[in-house]
Amino acid sequence: MQITLKVRRYDPERQDGAQTGVAYWQTYPLDAPDHFTVLDALIQVREEIDGSLGLRCSCRSAICGSCAMRINGHAGLACKTRISVLGGDGQADALREITVEPMANMPVIKDLITDMQPFWNKVRQVEPWLQTEGPLPEREHLVPDEAMEHLVGVMNCIMCGACVSDCTVLEAELKNGKPYDQTFIAPAALAKAYRFAADPRDAKQKERLKKLSEPTGIYDCTHCFECVQVCPKGVAPMERILKMREMAAEAGITNNTGARHAQAAEFTIKASGRNYELTFYPKSVGMFNLKELLPALPTGLALIRKAGAKMVLPHKAENVEKIQRIFKKVGKKNKRRP
Amino acid sequence: MRYAYWPGCVSKGGCPELYVSMAKVAEVLGIELVELHEASCTGFGVLTEQDQELADTLNCRTFAMAEKLGAPLMNICSTCQGVMSAADRRAREDPEYLSRINETLAEEGLHYSGNLEIKNFLWVLVEDVGLDTLRSKVKRPLTGLRAAPFYGCYILRPSETLGIDGKKRDTYLEQVIEALGAEPVDFYGKSKCCGFPIVTMNRTNSLSMAGDHLLEAKEKGADVMVTPCPLCHLNLDGQQPAVEGIKKQRIGLPILHLPQMVGLALGIDPKELRLNRHVVDAMGVVAKIGA
């Protein structure tokens, strides 16, 4: 199969005027067998065409996580991505172009090699170790298998960084020039936080969730599913983040905008069967939180001006009591307080 | 073509122009929409994260109403589509779960079999109406208009749940834009998050995300942006003045709901499509196509 690898390169030593370090695109035409992965192709380039191409790889079998990079715009493991499944729709093979870039949302060291230090700093920030209470058992902590089953998926994480690369929140913050250590904790570290917060042996669950409910934590996730989509191991970090929101609510950690936002959603649907936007924002940020409410006021007024009575009048489902019956029967809150 | 119709809460609240324009377009395309007035909000993902079984039961209740009508379900909101598809998938994959849900629904005389087609209007346009039919009904081609597609996360990801991979549903907006005679503008942000879900939690991040996409689309030459998601519309249009404040520059990019763009090409009066009822003036689009 004839392919063209279009690689985003970065030479940290090259000079461009006063600037040291230059990024540029380089293309490599290649005749590659159909079974080749992107990593096979890159290694062929490095060994036969251009020995200066920098990339990181180790196990070559989707275990070590070191070859994560952006392939055709999305993060993934180069060793797990076959060239035959990429692009090529309606294109002659000779035109089949595969773009390869270093992971986003982290500094580039050289070509496809990124600096993972900021990534590890965030993982450390969530204290990824078991914190138990009471005397240590003589041998191991014993727990039934079923008490750990929910952690199996998240323990599959190989810390490749793909989810962090494609995290939309982090991308926006970095674009805005926010210092890395003040940005969203991001999917990988939060999935790791879940791994311990949801461990039946851990005694610090509430403290962990309280800390994670602060800004840059679980409520900063925008629900975009990018991390779920790109994770090569099915860890679904966003699902873990949402699970921690549920755990935090159950632990009574509700004095924050995120928790109030969820409560407001439940309230409005239960009351009317619909989302009534007008009360949603004030209920979420706090009815008397002028610091947050005032900047949002012009938008609120513009929407009311635009939508007119529709926006102001509460909308209600017909026979809403049928919806309320389901809340009463299935709702967790009713189960907790029968 | 007959559908059980879930218009979503936003088309009845903050974006009434979406509801009205969809009704007009359905008439011209010969789509019969039977609105489910008793159905509930999908929970826009937030209810699911608090209480999954409650949210799934409410959504399966809507599916059961559609099944009772004997028609597939159509929505006009990417977020509704994503939440509904995910609830449907969980119900289909776990018969025990579905049977527990059906026990609750039985009290209302409802039952969900797990075999309903749930489609956003975008998918209906391409898969059921068909692009050739759509083209044949165009009375006012949007020639010369450069339109940036903006999908909304929930209609794209996870791709497996939404049937993206086999059907190339992640290219439908561009296909529709072309069928209407306009030119699609390709840009990085088209499949990204508009920022709406965190507007209450982190307003700066939320508005920055919207701003990045608006500015990129504009830089790539877009005259207009089009979206099948009214929640994205709230952040991209409703919040655009605030976004301009955060980004410290004027943007002024009109955002159309998908049915509005289709309606324009079908020859419907722009005022009937409520193009004059946006936060960012959208009547400039009309001038651009000479309507």
XYZ file of C-alpha atoms in Angstrom:
629
model
C 0.000 0.000 0.000
C 1.341 3.396 -1.024
C 0.954 5.926 1.768
C 2.263 9.340 2.652
C 3.128 9.986 6.254
C 2.805 13.672 7.043
C 4.688 14.177 10.266
C 4.658 17.234 12.510
C 8.277 17.663 13.462
C 9.979 19.849 16.025
C 13.668 20.558 16.140
C 14.542 22.099 19.523
C 17.971 23.222 18.333
C 17.175 24.811 14.985
C 17.321 28.616 14.920
C 14.692 30.790 13.279
C 15.822 34.363 13.755
C 15.969 34.972 17.480
C 13.859 31.916 18.187
C 15.387 28.573 19.094
C 13.255 25.582 18.223
C 11.252 25.224 15.010
C 8.130 23.176 14.236
C 7.411 22.113 10.656
C 5.673 19.451 8.561
C 7.612 16.788 6.717
C 6.148 14.177 4.377
C 7.480 10.692 3.765
C 6.104 8.614 0.870
C 6.187 4.960 1.828
C 5.328 1.558 0.391
C 3.938 -0.266 3.401
C 2.273 -3.669 3.722
C -1.441 -3.566 4.651
C -0.856 -5.074 8.076
C 1.492 -2.254 9.112
C 0.634 -0.118 12.097
C 1.439 3.597 12.186
C 4.334 2.716 14.491
C 5.677 0.156 11.977
C 5.553 2.857 9.318
C 7.303 5.423 11.511
C 10.026 2.933 12.420
C 10.518 2.150 8.731
C 10.926 5.881 8.071
C 13.451 6.187 10.892
C 15.433 3.132 9.827
C 15.374 3.557 6.055
C 14.646 7.195 5.196
C 15.379 9.626 8.011
C 17.297 8.608 11.117
C 16.695 11.985 12.715
C 12.968 11.350 13.327
C 12.335 11.302 17.061
C 9.661 9.048 18.526
C 9.114 7.106 21.704
C 8.142 3.440 21.716
C 8.854 0.370 23.749
C 6.571 -2.681 23.885
C 4.993 -2.271 20.425
C 1.922 -4.160 21.630
C -0.337 -1.599 23.343
C 0.874 -2.357 26.837
C 3.472 0.270 27.739
C 1.644 3.375 26.472
C 4.773 5.137 25.277
C 3.835 5.612 21.592
C 0.706 7.742 22.117
C 0.488 10.471 19.482
C -2.102 12.267 17.403
C -3.008 10.328 14.293
C -5.263 12.078 11.770
C -6.146 14.611 14.454
C -6.970 12.292 17.348
C -4.772 10.766 20.013
C -4.115 7.046 19.967
C -1.398 4.449 20.262
C 0.673 4.251 17.075
C 1.312 0.561 17.711
C -2.419 -0.206 17.910
C -3.523 1.778 14.856
C -3.363 -0.041 11.533
C -2.707 2.106 8.481
C -5.331 0.152 6.517
C -8.162 1.564 8.646
C -7.065 5.177 8.308
C -8.511 7.585 5.776
C -8.298 6.435 2.199
C -12.039 6.848 1.542
C -12.340 7.175 -2.181
C -8.675 8.071 -2.413
C -6.267 6.229 -4.627
C -3.762 4.479 -2.388
C -1.050 6.785 -3.683
C -2.959 9.710 -2.180
C -3.557 8.064 1.167
C -2.122 10.558 3.581
C -1.809 9.934 7.293
C -0.993 12.878 9.537
C 1.014 12.184 12.653
C 1.586 14.774 15.367
C 2.878 14.738 18.922
C 0.238 14.603 21.657
C -1.430 17.953 22.302
C -1.761 19.719 25.668
C 1.824 18.958 26.656
C 5.206 20.448 25.766
C 7.068 18.874 22.836
C 10.669 17.809 23.408
C 11.474 16.677 19.876
C 9.264 15.596 16.946
C 6.755 13.093 18.360
C 8.264 13.002 21.854
C 6.380 15.008 24.485
C 7.372 16.010 27.997
C 5.250 13.873 30.341
C 6.402 15.625 33.517
C 3.325 17.907 33.828
C 1.183 14.794 33.290
C 2.886 12.955 36.152
C 2.664 16.005 38.411
C -1.112 15.913 38.079
C -1.241 12.197 38.732
C 0.771 12.762 41.925
C -1.547 15.605 42.886
C -4.442 13.149 43.416
C -2.357 11.037 45.856
C -2.590 7.800 43.880
C -1.949 5.407 46.690
C -4.104 3.549 49.167
C -4.715 5.422 52.401
C -6.112 3.093 55.002
C -6.969 3.565 58.667
C -6.425 1.330 61.687
C -3.711 -1.245 62.222
C -2.246 -2.811 59.124
C -3.291 -6.419 58.554
C -0.590 -9.045 59.022
C -0.667 -9.939 55.370
C -2.817 -8.310 52.654
C -6.091 -6.390 52.947
C -8.794 -8.925 52.182
C -11.816 -7.822 50.157
C -14.340 -9.908 48.234
C -13.829 -9.985 44.445
C -17.156 -8.296 43.768
C -16.120 -5.271 45.862
C -13.298 -4.594 43.394
C -15.007 -5.419 40.099
C -15.923 -1.801 39.347
C -12.221 -0.910 39.445
C -11.053 -3.439 36.873
C -11.707 -1.126 33.904
C -9.910 1.838 35.412
C -6.953 -0.305 36.441
C -6.441 -0.998 32.722
C -5.084 2.536 32.353
C -1.552 2.462 30.941
C -0.914 6.193 31.518
C -0.297 6.836 27.829
C -1.665 10.407 27.983
C -4.038 10.083 24.991
C -6.997 11.359 27.041
C -5.023 14.356 28.267
C -3.899 15.144 24.731
C -7.493 15.439 23.500
C -9.039 17.011 26.604
C -11.038 20.046 25.411
C -11.020 21.877 28.728
C -7.272 21.660 29.084
C -6.863 22.770 25.483
C -8.936 25.918 26.069
C -7.106 26.766 29.284
C -3.657 26.373 27.746
C -4.718 28.407 24.730
C -5.733 31.125 27.181
C -2.229 31.068 28.643
C -3.154 29.599 32.026
C -0.136 28.086 33.830
C -0.237 24.300 33.503
C -0.263 23.599 37.234
C -3.392 25.728 37.652
C -5.384 23.972 34.936
C -7.997 21.214 35.007
C -6.628 18.065 36.648
C -7.689 16.344 33.410
C -8.949 12.840 32.610
C -6.013 10.523 33.367
C -5.313 11.811 36.867
C -9.026 11.985 37.666
C -9.526 8.391 36.518
C -6.636 7.486 38.810
C -8.303 9.450 41.633
C -11.450 7.368 41.108
C -9.394 4.193 41.291
C -8.566 5.064 44.931
C -11.668 7.033 45.951
C -13.813 4.051 44.961
C -11.530 1.435 46.527
C -13.313 -0.245 49.451
C -10.042 -0.375 51.409
C -9.418 3.371 51.185
C -10.379 5.407 54.267
C -9.980 8.869 52.744
C -12.823 8.774 50.266
C -14.659 11.813 51.616
C -11.510 13.945 51.901
C -10.511 12.984 48.371
C -13.943 13.822 46.942
C -14.077 17.096 48.819
C -10.764 18.175 47.356
C -11.725 16.963 43.887
C -14.948 19.002 44.048
C -12.932 22.225 44.156
C -12.159 24.247 40.984
C -9.929 22.347 38.469
C -11.520 19.093 39.688
C -14.459 16.881 38.730
C -16.898 19.713 38.019
C -14.618 21.336 35.439
C -15.112 18.409 33.045
C -17.276 19.528 30.125
C -18.777 16.167 29.246
C -17.358 16.136 25.721
C -16.549 12.389 25.610
C -13.221 13.045 23.833
C -11.305 11.065 26.472
C -13.786 8.188 26.266
C -13.418 8.164 22.495
C -9.618 8.149 22.314
C -8.675 5.951 25.284
C -7.001 2.874 23.780
C -7.807 0.713 26.806
C -11.500 1.453 27.380
C -10.896 3.224 30.685
C -13.611 5.832 29.899
C -12.142 8.527 32.181
C -15.164 10.815 31.801
C -17.451 8.086 33.131
C -15.188 7.863 36.222
C -15.363 11.621 36.680
C -19.159 11.521 36.525
C -19.205 8.616 38.954
C -17.184 10.703 41.425
C -19.766 13.497 41.095
C -22.419 10.975 42.080
C -20.262 9.708 44.956
C -19.635 13.272 46.140
C -23.364 14.028 46.149
C -24.027 10.865 48.119
C -21.304 11.829 50.595
C -23.087 15.154 51.148
C -20.441 17.307 49.451
C -22.948 19.695 47.908
C -21.785 23.190 48.749
C -20.392 23.923 45.306
C -21.710 25.060 41.940
C -21.351 21.654 40.291
C -23.409 19.838 42.894
C -26.004 22.607 42.957
C -26.198 22.426 39.156
C -27.057 18.724 39.358
C -29.610 19.362 42.094
C -31.171 22.147 40.013
C -31.476 19.735 37.057
C -33.225 17.145 39.153
C -35.474 19.763 40.708
C -36.614 21.292 37.427
C -37.314 17.962 35.723
C -39.212 16.651 38.721
C -41.275 19.811 39.048
C -42.189 20.303 35.412
C -40.848 17.395 33.364
C -38.771 19.984 31.510
C -35.597 21.972 31.854
C -36.650 25.485 32.828
C -33.587 27.572 31.971
C -34.569 30.773 33.715
C -34.073 29.474 37.223
C -31.259 27.108 36.358
C -28.298 29.453 36.452
C -29.227 31.272 39.704
C -29.968 27.974 41.424
C -26.587 26.583 40.312
C -24.311 29.446 41.253
C -26.377 30.358 44.320
C -29.393 32.685 44.416
C -27.463 35.464 46.171
C -24.083 35.010 44.502
C -23.919 38.436 42.905
C -20.282 37.980 41.895
C -21.341 35.240 39.483
C -24.861 36.403 38.729
C -24.102 39.949 37.633
C -21.691 39.094 34.777
C -24.286 36.621 33.453
C -27.141 39.127 33.627
C -26.656 40.687 30.143
C -26.774 37.206 28.552
C -29.914 36.351 30.502
C -31.601 39.574 29.419
C -30.506 39.095 25.800
C -32.024 35.612 25.785
C -35.248 36.859 27.339
C -35.401 39.635 24.753
C -34.808 37.072 22.005
C -37.097 34.273 23.168
C -39.780 36.449 24.762
C -42.522 34.896 26.842
C -41.351 31.370 25.969
C -38.210 31.921 28.027
C -39.976 33.486 30.983
C -43.011 31.278 31.327
C -42.296 27.896 32.907
C -42.843 25.084 30.416
C -44.444 21.954 31.695
C -45.004 18.457 30.362
C -48.618 17.415 30.074
C -49.747 15.224 32.960
C -46.499 15.891 34.796
C -47.688 13.797 37.736
C -46.867 10.695 35.669
C -43.236 11.829 35.542
C -43.281 12.607 39.241
C -44.540 9.087 39.920
C -41.391 7.701 38.286
C -39.206 9.989 40.406
C -40.993 8.657 43.462
C -40.712 5.037 42.453
C -37.221 4.845 40.934
C -35.438 7.944 42.240
C -32.481 7.178 44.429
C -33.361 9.956 46.831
C -36.633 8.255 47.639
C -34.855 4.970 48.049
C -32.448 6.518 50.513
C -35.247 8.214 52.437
C -38.311 5.994 52.031
C -42.761 9.937 6.723
C -44.217 9.932 10.215
C -42.252 10.375 13.432
C -42.922 10.510 17.121
C -41.452 13.901 17.880
C -39.433 15.012 20.880
C -38.553 18.697 20.327
C -36.544 19.015 23.571
C -36.866 21.634 26.270
C -34.682 24.358 24.764
C -36.787 24.622 21.600
C -39.705 25.369 23.924
C -37.718 27.812 26.045
C -34.535 29.674 25.129
C -34.651 28.844 21.391
C -38.292 28.964 20.273
C -37.092 29.845 16.763
C -35.881 26.250 16.473
C -39.306 24.786 17.243
C -41.058 27.098 14.813
C -38.592 26.590 11.961
C -38.661 22.803 12.365
C -42.456 22.844 12.013
C -42.239 24.873 8.796
C -39.528 22.691 7.303
C -41.341 19.459 8.191
C -44.377 20.715 6.304
C -42.386 21.396 3.133
C -40.497 18.106 3.338
C -43.675 16.116 3.967
C -42.609 14.942 7.407
C -45.450 14.325 9.852
C -44.381 15.073 13.414
C -46.518 13.697 16.234
C -45.305 15.555 19.299
C -44.992 13.629 22.547
C -46.469 16.203 24.905
C -46.257 13.930 27.934
C -42.611 12.988 27.444
C -39.967 14.297 29.844
C -36.649 16.081 29.512
C -33.856 13.580 28.764
C -31.937 14.910 31.770
C -29.273 16.385 29.421
C -26.662 14.012 30.844
C -26.747 15.641 34.261
C -29.624 13.584 35.612
C -27.910 10.436 34.308
C -24.775 11.209 36.278
C -26.814 11.646 39.451
C -29.245 8.787 39.060
C -28.793 6.638 35.984
C -31.746 4.317 36.472
C -34.122 7.225 37.011
C -32.901 8.992 33.855
C -32.966 5.781 31.801
C -36.498 4.976 32.978
C -37.698 8.444 31.965
C -36.066 8.089 28.546
C -37.378 4.564 27.996
C -40.812 5.956 28.861
C -40.440 8.354 25.919
C -39.286 5.471 23.688
C -42.310 3.422 24.769
C -44.629 6.295 23.820
C -43.067 6.362 20.350
C -43.423 2.591 20.017
C -47.069 2.872 20.967
C -47.480 5.298 18.075
C -45.721 2.826 15.801
C -43.272 5.453 14.557
C -39.548 6.098 14.893
C -38.526 8.911 17.242
C -37.126 12.167 15.936
C -35.431 14.862 18.016
C -33.878 18.211 17.119
C -31.121 18.348 19.708
C -27.658 16.732 19.666
C -27.724 16.474 23.450
C -31.106 14.739 23.480
C -29.794 12.370 20.793
C -26.689 11.453 22.779
C -28.503 10.944 26.073
C -31.274 8.945 24.397
C -28.856 6.755 22.421
C -26.859 5.970 25.567
C -30.001 5.128 27.580
C -31.270 2.991 24.713
C -27.974 1.142 24.486
C -27.911 0.333 28.199
C -31.495 -0.906 28.006
C -30.852 -3.040 24.907
C -27.666 -4.566 26.294
C -29.110 -5.571 29.661
C -32.459 -7.391 29.372
C -32.775 -7.617 33.156
C -32.356 -3.835 33.448
C -34.888 -3.234 30.689
C -37.367 -5.558 32.314
C -37.005 -3.657 35.617
C -37.622 -0.408 33.727
C -40.651 -1.949 32.021
C -42.112 -2.948 35.382
C -42.192 0.748 36.282
C -43.593 1.721 32.885
C -46.323 -0.954 33.064
C -48.197 1.102 35.641
C -48.738 3.660 32.878
C -49.635 0.988 30.333
C -46.333 1.464 28.526
C -43.705 -1.049 27.407
C -40.389 -0.545 25.614
C -39.231 -3.447 23.444
C -35.719 -2.073 22.840
C -36.208 -1.834 19.080
C -36.884 1.817 18.401
C -35.112 3.972 15.859
C -34.071 7.218 17.556
C -32.879 9.880 15.161
C -31.848 13.492 15.177
C -33.310 15.579 12.340
C -29.830 15.619 10.758
C -29.860 11.842 10.444
C -33.476 11.886 9.229
C -32.492 14.349 6.504
C -29.685 12.199 5.144
C -30.966 8.690 5.826
C -34.739 8.982 5.454
C -35.476 12.060 3.335
C -32.304 11.552 1.317
C -29.977 14.170 -0.104
C -31.317 13.788 -3.657
C -34.863 14.533 -2.519
C -33.586 17.414 -0.426
C -31.718 18.821 -3.440
C -34.817 18.509 -5.594
C -36.800 20.614 -3.113
C -34.286 23.436 -2.906
C -35.887 26.630 -4.243
C -33.311 29.126 -3.079
C -29.829 27.572 -3.340
C -27.492 28.996 -0.724
C -24.908 29.726 -3.395
C -21.893 31.643 -2.207
C -22.641 31.083 1.465
C -19.758 29.646 3.445
C -21.188 27.632 6.313
C -19.175 26.176 9.198
C -20.697 22.954 10.597
C -20.829 22.566 14.376
C -22.079 19.151 15.491
C -22.168 19.131 19.301
C -20.405 16.415 21.288
C -23.426 14.289 22.071
C -24.226 13.524 18.430
C -20.664 12.347 17.729
C -19.272 10.589 20.776
C -19.014 7.830 21.817
C -19.066 6.920 18.114
C -19.971 3.295 18.798
C -23.168 4.252 20.676
C -24.180 6.718 17.985
C -23.580 4.485 14.983
C -21.056 6.926 13.545
C -18.429 4.572 12.204
C -20.481 2.537 9.768
C -22.647 5.375 8.504
C -20.215 8.315 8.467
C -22.703 10.359 10.441
C -19.833 12.664 11.365
C -19.908 14.040 7.805
C -23.670 14.556 7.465
C -23.669 18.284 8.254
C -21.179 18.956 5.467
C -23.230 16.799 3.099
C -26.401 18.717 3.922
C -24.646 22.084 3.579
C -23.482 21.042 0.111
C -26.905 19.716 -0.887
C -28.383 23.113 -0.031
C -25.921 24.805 -2.366
C -23.684 26.334 0.310
C -19.996 25.663 0.806
C -18.926 23.813 3.963
C -16.036 25.370 5.876
C -13.749 22.758 7.353
C -12.262 23.683 10.718
C -10.723 21.891 13.697
C -13.384 22.995 16.184
C -16.346 21.573 14.274
C -16.474 18.377 16.336
C -15.335 19.956 19.615
C -17.264 21.015 22.693
C -19.035 24.399 22.662
C -18.415 24.745 26.417
C -22.086 24.968 27.400
C -22.075 22.141 29.986
C -19.679 24.048 32.251
C -21.067 27.538 31.816
C -22.278 27.574 35.411
C -19.200 25.855 36.847
C -16.425 27.607 34.945
C -17.741 30.489 32.904
C -14.310 31.590 31.660
C -13.435 28.160 30.285
C -16.885 27.714 28.817
C -16.881 31.013 26.958
C -13.261 30.546 25.864
C -14.176 27.251 24.241
C -17.048 28.855 22.341
C -14.772 31.754 21.396
C -12.007 29.528 20.052
C -14.420 27.794 17.677
C -16.182 30.966 16.575
C -12.906 32.732 15.844
C -11.432 29.751 14.025
C -14.516 29.379 11.824
C -14.451 33.073 11.063
C -10.775 32.993 10.263
C -11.432 30.143 7.819
C -13.889 32.400 6.030
C -17.261 31.290 7.436
C -20.228 33.615 6.878
C -22.374 31.564 9.201
C -22.233 28.557 11.524
C -24.911 25.860 11.578
C -25.673 23.445 14.386
C -28.150 20.652 15.144
C -27.779 21.368 18.879
C -29.746 24.160 20.615
C -27.498 23.938 23.698
C -24.497 24.712 21.487
C -26.624 27.504 20.005
C -27.122 29.004 23.467
C -23.371 29.236 23.986
C -22.403 30.182 20.428
C -25.198 32.689 19.758
C -26.754 33.585 23.122
C -23.401 34.009 24.833
C -21.553 35.500 21.872
C -21.511 39.070 23.266
C -20.008 37.693 26.504
C -17.545 35.603 24.470
C -16.487 38.776 22.654
C -15.792 40.289 26.070
C -13.586 37.373 27.096
C -11.763 37.248 23.763
C -11.567 41.059 23.647
C -12.627 41.251 20.003
C -15.753 41.477 17.951
C -16.888 38.227 16.366
C -20.382 38.792 14.954
C -20.798 35.304 13.469
C -24.472 34.354 13.025
C -25.421 30.868 14.203
C -28.271 29.037 12.486
C -30.196 26.048 13.765
C -30.108 23.261 11.192
C -33.827 23.567 10.307
C -33.374 27.303 9.746
C -30.663 26.707 7.160
C -32.692 23.987 5.461
C -35.758 26.239 5.536
C -33.903 29.094 3.888
C -32.912 26.858 0.978
C -36.442 25.470 0.732
C -37.623 29.006 0.071
C -39.370 29.678 3.399
C -39.621 33.330 4.441
C -36.600 34.110 6.696
C -38.864 35.856 9.186
C -41.083 32.787 9.423
C -37.886 30.908 10.299
C -37.311 33.594 12.955
C -33.887 34.502 11.655
C -34.571 37.938 13.059
C -34.879 36.508 16.579
C -31.249 35.681 17.362
C -28.857 37.398 19.719
C -26.333 37.788 16.881
C -28.107 39.258 13.875
C -28.692 36.465 11.350
C -30.528 38.518 8.756
C -27.169 39.292 7.134
C -27.188 35.698 5.913
C -30.360 36.471 3.998
C -28.697 39.432 2.301
C -25.709 37.263 1.417
C -27.839 34.765 -0.507
C -29.977 37.504 -1.995
C -33.263 36.261 -0.540
